[in-house]
Amino acid sequence: MNQKHIGIMVSIIIGFTIIGAVILEQNSTPDGLDQNAVTSETLNVLLENKEHVLVVDIRTADEYQSGHLLGASHDALDSSTLEKRVTTIQNRLPDVVSGYNFVLIDNDGSDAKKAAQTMTEMGIQTFYLDGGMNNLSDNLVFSSQTVIESEELAAKLASDEDLYLLDVRQPDELLESKIDGAVNIPLADIFKPNGMDSIPTDKPVVVICGSGNRATIATYALAQEGIDFQVLEGGMKAWNSQVQSGM
């Protein structure tokens, strides 16, 4: 690819990022919203246009499964996980930090607002849905469980259930241990253009990492592609522990 074509592609990517940011910034001023709030109308436009936005539903797993916005992933982002997620994103996904906006969703906007403010203060531009799920009635979808225990996964594999195992660790980490049949796509590659092209949308995808942290972050992108995901609870640490105990 010559320099001219590369320049055009870079300009397009930057343009999409700027458009998404402008829409979010302009959303708050006319309506007198909090500077970190977005309306459901704006969020739907961003998702439909596939702007550089990652939507995370921070309600309980049961609430998420009973109805959530199409394209939203699930991550409780409580006090024990929020800092870990932010640190991992900053260290491993600098292009996501600079090129994406995050939007958090809860029931009424209160918890999401606090989490968004914290993430923004820590260096990741984050917004929240004004009014939360109370302001959403369209584009809701239902899902099965978003995590899977090692024993349950082992049973499914033993019965030859059709699953896609996605390991998002670095290649050298798989040299120590891996689950047979797992496909390795490192976390950073998931967020690259066409990074998810090989991941199926017609079967459950079990996402694997060392502890569950990176796998959960990967679902932020997977959800927007309509991929049916489940995170391996506890990651390979839990899996290896179960293997050693005889499963």
GROMACS .gro file of C-alpha atoms in nm, residues 12-181:
model
  170
   12ILE     CA    1  -1.081   0.850   0.747
   13ILE     CA    2  -1.015   0.685   1.083
   14ILE     CA    3  -0.930   1.017   1.248
   15GLY     CA    4  -1.239   1.171   1.091
   16PHE     CA    5  -1.470   0.907   1.237
   17THR     CA    6  -1.314   0.952   1.579
   18ILE     CA    7  -1.358   1.330   1.568
   19ILE     CA    8  -1.719   1.296   1.449
   20GLY     CA    9  -1.800   1.070   1.743
   21ALA     CA   10  -1.639   1.307   1.991
   22VAL     CA   11  -1.816   1.610   1.843
   23ILE     CA   12  -2.156   1.441   1.865
   24LEU     CA   13  -2.096   1.358   2.229
   25GLU     CA   14  -1.975   1.708   2.313
   26GLN     CA   15  -2.259   1.879   2.129
   27ASN     CA   16  -2.513   1.651   2.291
   28SER     CA   17  -2.482   1.807   2.638
   29THR     CA   18  -2.491   2.179   2.566
   30PRO     CA   19  -2.835   2.235   2.402
   31ASP     CA   20  -3.020   2.020   2.651
   32GLY     CA   21  -2.833   2.148   2.956
   33LEU     CA   22  -2.713   1.799   3.041
   34ASP     CA   23  -2.418   1.716   3.260
   35GLN     CA   24  -2.101   1.737   3.049
   36ASN     CA   25  -2.051   1.363   3.082
   37ALA     CA   26  -2.409   1.268   2.991
   38VAL     CA   27  -2.546   1.153   2.655
   39THR     CA   28  -2.906   1.099   2.551
   40SER     CA   29  -3.044   0.768   2.426
   41GLU     CA   30  -3.097   0.926   2.082
   42THR     CA   31  -2.732   1.025   2.055
   43LEU     CA   32  -2.614   0.686   2.174
   44ASN     CA   33  -2.828   0.503   1.920
   45VAL     CA   34  -2.687   0.720   1.640
   46LEU     CA   35  -2.331   0.646   1.748
   47LEU     CA   36  -2.397   0.272   1.758
   48GLU     CA   37  -2.582   0.267   1.426
   49ASN     CA   38  -2.301   0.458   1.256
   50LYS     CA   39  -2.038   0.238   1.423
   51GLU     CA   40  -1.856   0.539   1.564
   52HIS     CA   41  -1.559   0.487   1.794
   53VAL     CA   42  -1.768   0.427   2.104
   54LEU     CA   43  -1.769   0.137   2.352
   55VAL     CA   44  -2.087   0.085   2.554
   56VAL     CA   45  -2.070  -0.097   2.886
   57ASP     CA   46  -2.373  -0.194   3.096
   58ILE     CA   47  -2.265  -0.183   3.462
   59ARG     CA   48  -2.582  -0.328   3.615
   60THR     CA   49  -2.599  -0.677   3.767
   61ALA     CA   50  -2.558  -0.977   3.540
   62ASP     CA   51  -2.923  -1.074   3.592
   63GLU     CA   52  -3.041  -0.726   3.494
   64TYR     CA   53  -2.821  -0.729   3.186
   65GLN     CA   54  -2.947  -1.069   3.075
   66SER     CA   55  -3.311  -0.967   3.119
   67GLY     CA   56  -3.276  -0.684   2.867
   68HIS     CA   57  -2.993  -0.457   2.753
   69LEU     CA   58  -2.908  -0.219   2.471
   70LEU     CA   59  -2.802  -0.389   2.151
   71GLY     CA   60  -2.424  -0.346   2.123
   72ALA     CA   61  -2.362  -0.305   2.497
   73SER     CA   62  -2.128  -0.535   2.684
   74HIS     CA   63  -2.155  -0.617   3.054
   75ASP     CA   64  -1.907  -0.529   3.328
   76ALA     CA   65  -2.017  -0.437   3.680
   77LEU     CA   66  -1.721  -0.196   3.720
   78ASP     CA   67  -1.751  -0.192   4.098
   79SER     CA   68  -1.483  -0.053   4.328
   80SER     CA   69  -1.281  -0.374   4.306
   81THR     CA   70  -1.266  -0.388   3.927
   82LEU     CA   71  -1.288  -0.033   3.791
   83GLU     CA   72  -0.928   0.066   3.862
   84LYS     CA   73  -0.802  -0.268   3.729
   85ARG     CA   74  -0.992  -0.223   3.403
   86VAL     CA   75  -0.873   0.135   3.356
   87THR     CA   76  -0.510   0.042   3.426
   88THR     CA   77  -0.523  -0.250   3.183
   89ILE     CA   78  -0.681  -0.040   2.909
   90GLN     CA   79  -0.425   0.237   2.954
   91ASN     CA   80  -0.129  -0.002   2.956
   92ARG     CA   81  -0.237  -0.244   2.685
   93LEU     CA   82  -0.473  -0.042   2.464
   94PRO     CA   83  -0.333   0.310   2.419
   95ASP     CA   84  -0.509   0.341   2.081
   96VAL     CA   85  -0.843   0.270   2.250
   97VAL     CA   86  -0.775   0.538   2.511
   98SER     CA   87  -0.701   0.798   2.243
   99GLY     CA   88  -0.947   0.685   1.978
  100TYR     CA   89  -1.263   0.574   2.158
  101ASN     CA   90  -1.527   0.719   2.387
  102PHE     CA   91  -1.679   0.499   2.655
  103VAL     CA   92  -2.046   0.518   2.751
  104LEU     CA   93  -2.169   0.352   3.071
  105ILE     CA   94  -2.526   0.243   3.139
  106ASP     CA   95  -2.705   0.163   3.464
  107ASN     CA   96  -3.069   0.177   3.574
  108ASP     CA   97  -3.109   0.551   3.637
  109GLY     CA   98  -2.774   0.712   3.555
  110SER     CA   99  -2.651   0.765   3.911
  111ASP     CA  100  -2.394   0.485   3.943
  112ALA     CA  101  -2.288   0.521   3.580
  113LYS     CA  102  -2.228   0.893   3.633
  114LYS     CA  103  -1.993   0.827   3.925
  115ALA     CA  104  -1.804   0.557   3.737
  116ALA     CA  105  -1.778   0.778   3.427
  117GLN     CA  106  -1.638   1.064   3.630
  118THR     CA  107  -1.382   0.833   3.791
  119MET     CA  108  -1.270   0.688   3.457
  120THR     CA  109  -1.245   1.036   3.304
  121GLU     CA  110  -1.037   1.158   3.598
  122MET     CA  111  -0.809   0.857   3.551
  123GLY     CA  112  -0.751   0.949   3.187
  124ILE     CA  113  -1.015   0.763   2.985
  125GLN     CA  114  -1.285   0.986   2.833
  126THR     CA  115  -1.610   0.833   2.956
  127PHE     CA  116  -1.976   0.934   2.935
  128TYR     CA  117  -2.294   0.790   3.084
  129LEU     CA  118  -2.646   0.744   2.952
  130ASP     CA  119  -2.871   1.015   3.093
  131GLY     CA  120  -3.149   0.845   3.290
  132GLY     CA  121  -3.002   0.501   3.232
  133MET     CA  122  -3.218   0.209   3.125
  134ASN     CA  123  -3.521   0.404   3.243
  135ASN     CA  124  -3.485   0.608   2.923
  136LEU     CA  125  -3.445   0.308   2.694
  137SER     CA  126  -3.720   0.099   2.543
  138ASP     CA  127  -3.596   0.028   2.191
  139ASN     CA  128  -3.315  -0.193   2.064
  140LEU     CA  129  -3.324  -0.410   2.376
  141VAL     CA  130  -3.198  -0.765   2.348
  142PHE     CA  131  -3.178  -1.059   2.585
  143SER     CA  132  -2.880  -1.282   2.647
  144SER     CA  133  -2.769  -1.590   2.833
  145GLN     CA  134  -2.511  -1.584   3.110
  146THR     CA  135  -2.205  -1.369   3.042
  147VAL     CA  136  -1.958  -1.582   3.240
  148ILE     CA  137  -1.891  -1.954   3.246
  149GLU     CA  138  -1.721  -2.160   3.517
  150SER     CA  139  -1.435  -2.398   3.436
  151GLU     CA  140  -1.636  -2.708   3.527
  152GLU     CA  141  -1.924  -2.606   3.302
  153LEU     CA  142  -1.690  -2.531   3.013
  154ALA     CA  143  -1.515  -2.867   3.059
  155ALA     CA  144  -1.851  -3.045   3.047
  156LYS     CA  145  -1.952  -2.863   2.729
  157LEU     CA  146  -1.621  -2.948   2.562
  158ALA     CA  147  -1.650  -3.311   2.670
  159SER     CA  148  -1.992  -3.330   2.506
  160ASP     CA  149  -1.853  -3.174   2.186
  161GLU     CA  150  -2.075  -2.867   2.212
  162ASP     CA  151  -2.003  -2.627   1.928
  163LEU     CA  152  -1.807  -2.344   2.092
  164TYR     CA  153  -1.543  -2.099   1.975
  165LEU     CA  154  -1.265  -2.060   2.229
  166LEU     CA  155  -1.102  -1.718   2.202
  167ASP     CA  156  -0.782  -1.669   2.401
  168VAL     CA  157  -0.687  -1.299   2.418
  169ARG     CA  158  -0.354  -1.342   2.598
  170GLN     CA  159  -0.017  -1.275   2.441
  171PRO     CA  160   0.119  -1.566   2.231
  172ASP     CA  161   0.402  -1.640   2.474
  173GLU     CA  162   0.152  -1.689   2.757
  174LEU     CA  163  -0.006  -1.979   2.570
  175LEU     CA  164   0.326  -2.163   2.579
  176GLU     CA  165   0.272  -2.226   2.950
  177SER     CA  166  -0.082  -2.358   2.922
  178LYS     CA  167  -0.383  -2.332   2.694
  179ILE     CA  168  -0.716  -2.500   2.636
  180ASP     CA  169  -0.709  -2.735   2.340
  181GLY     CA  170  -0.874  -2.581   2.037
   0.00000   0.00000   0.00000
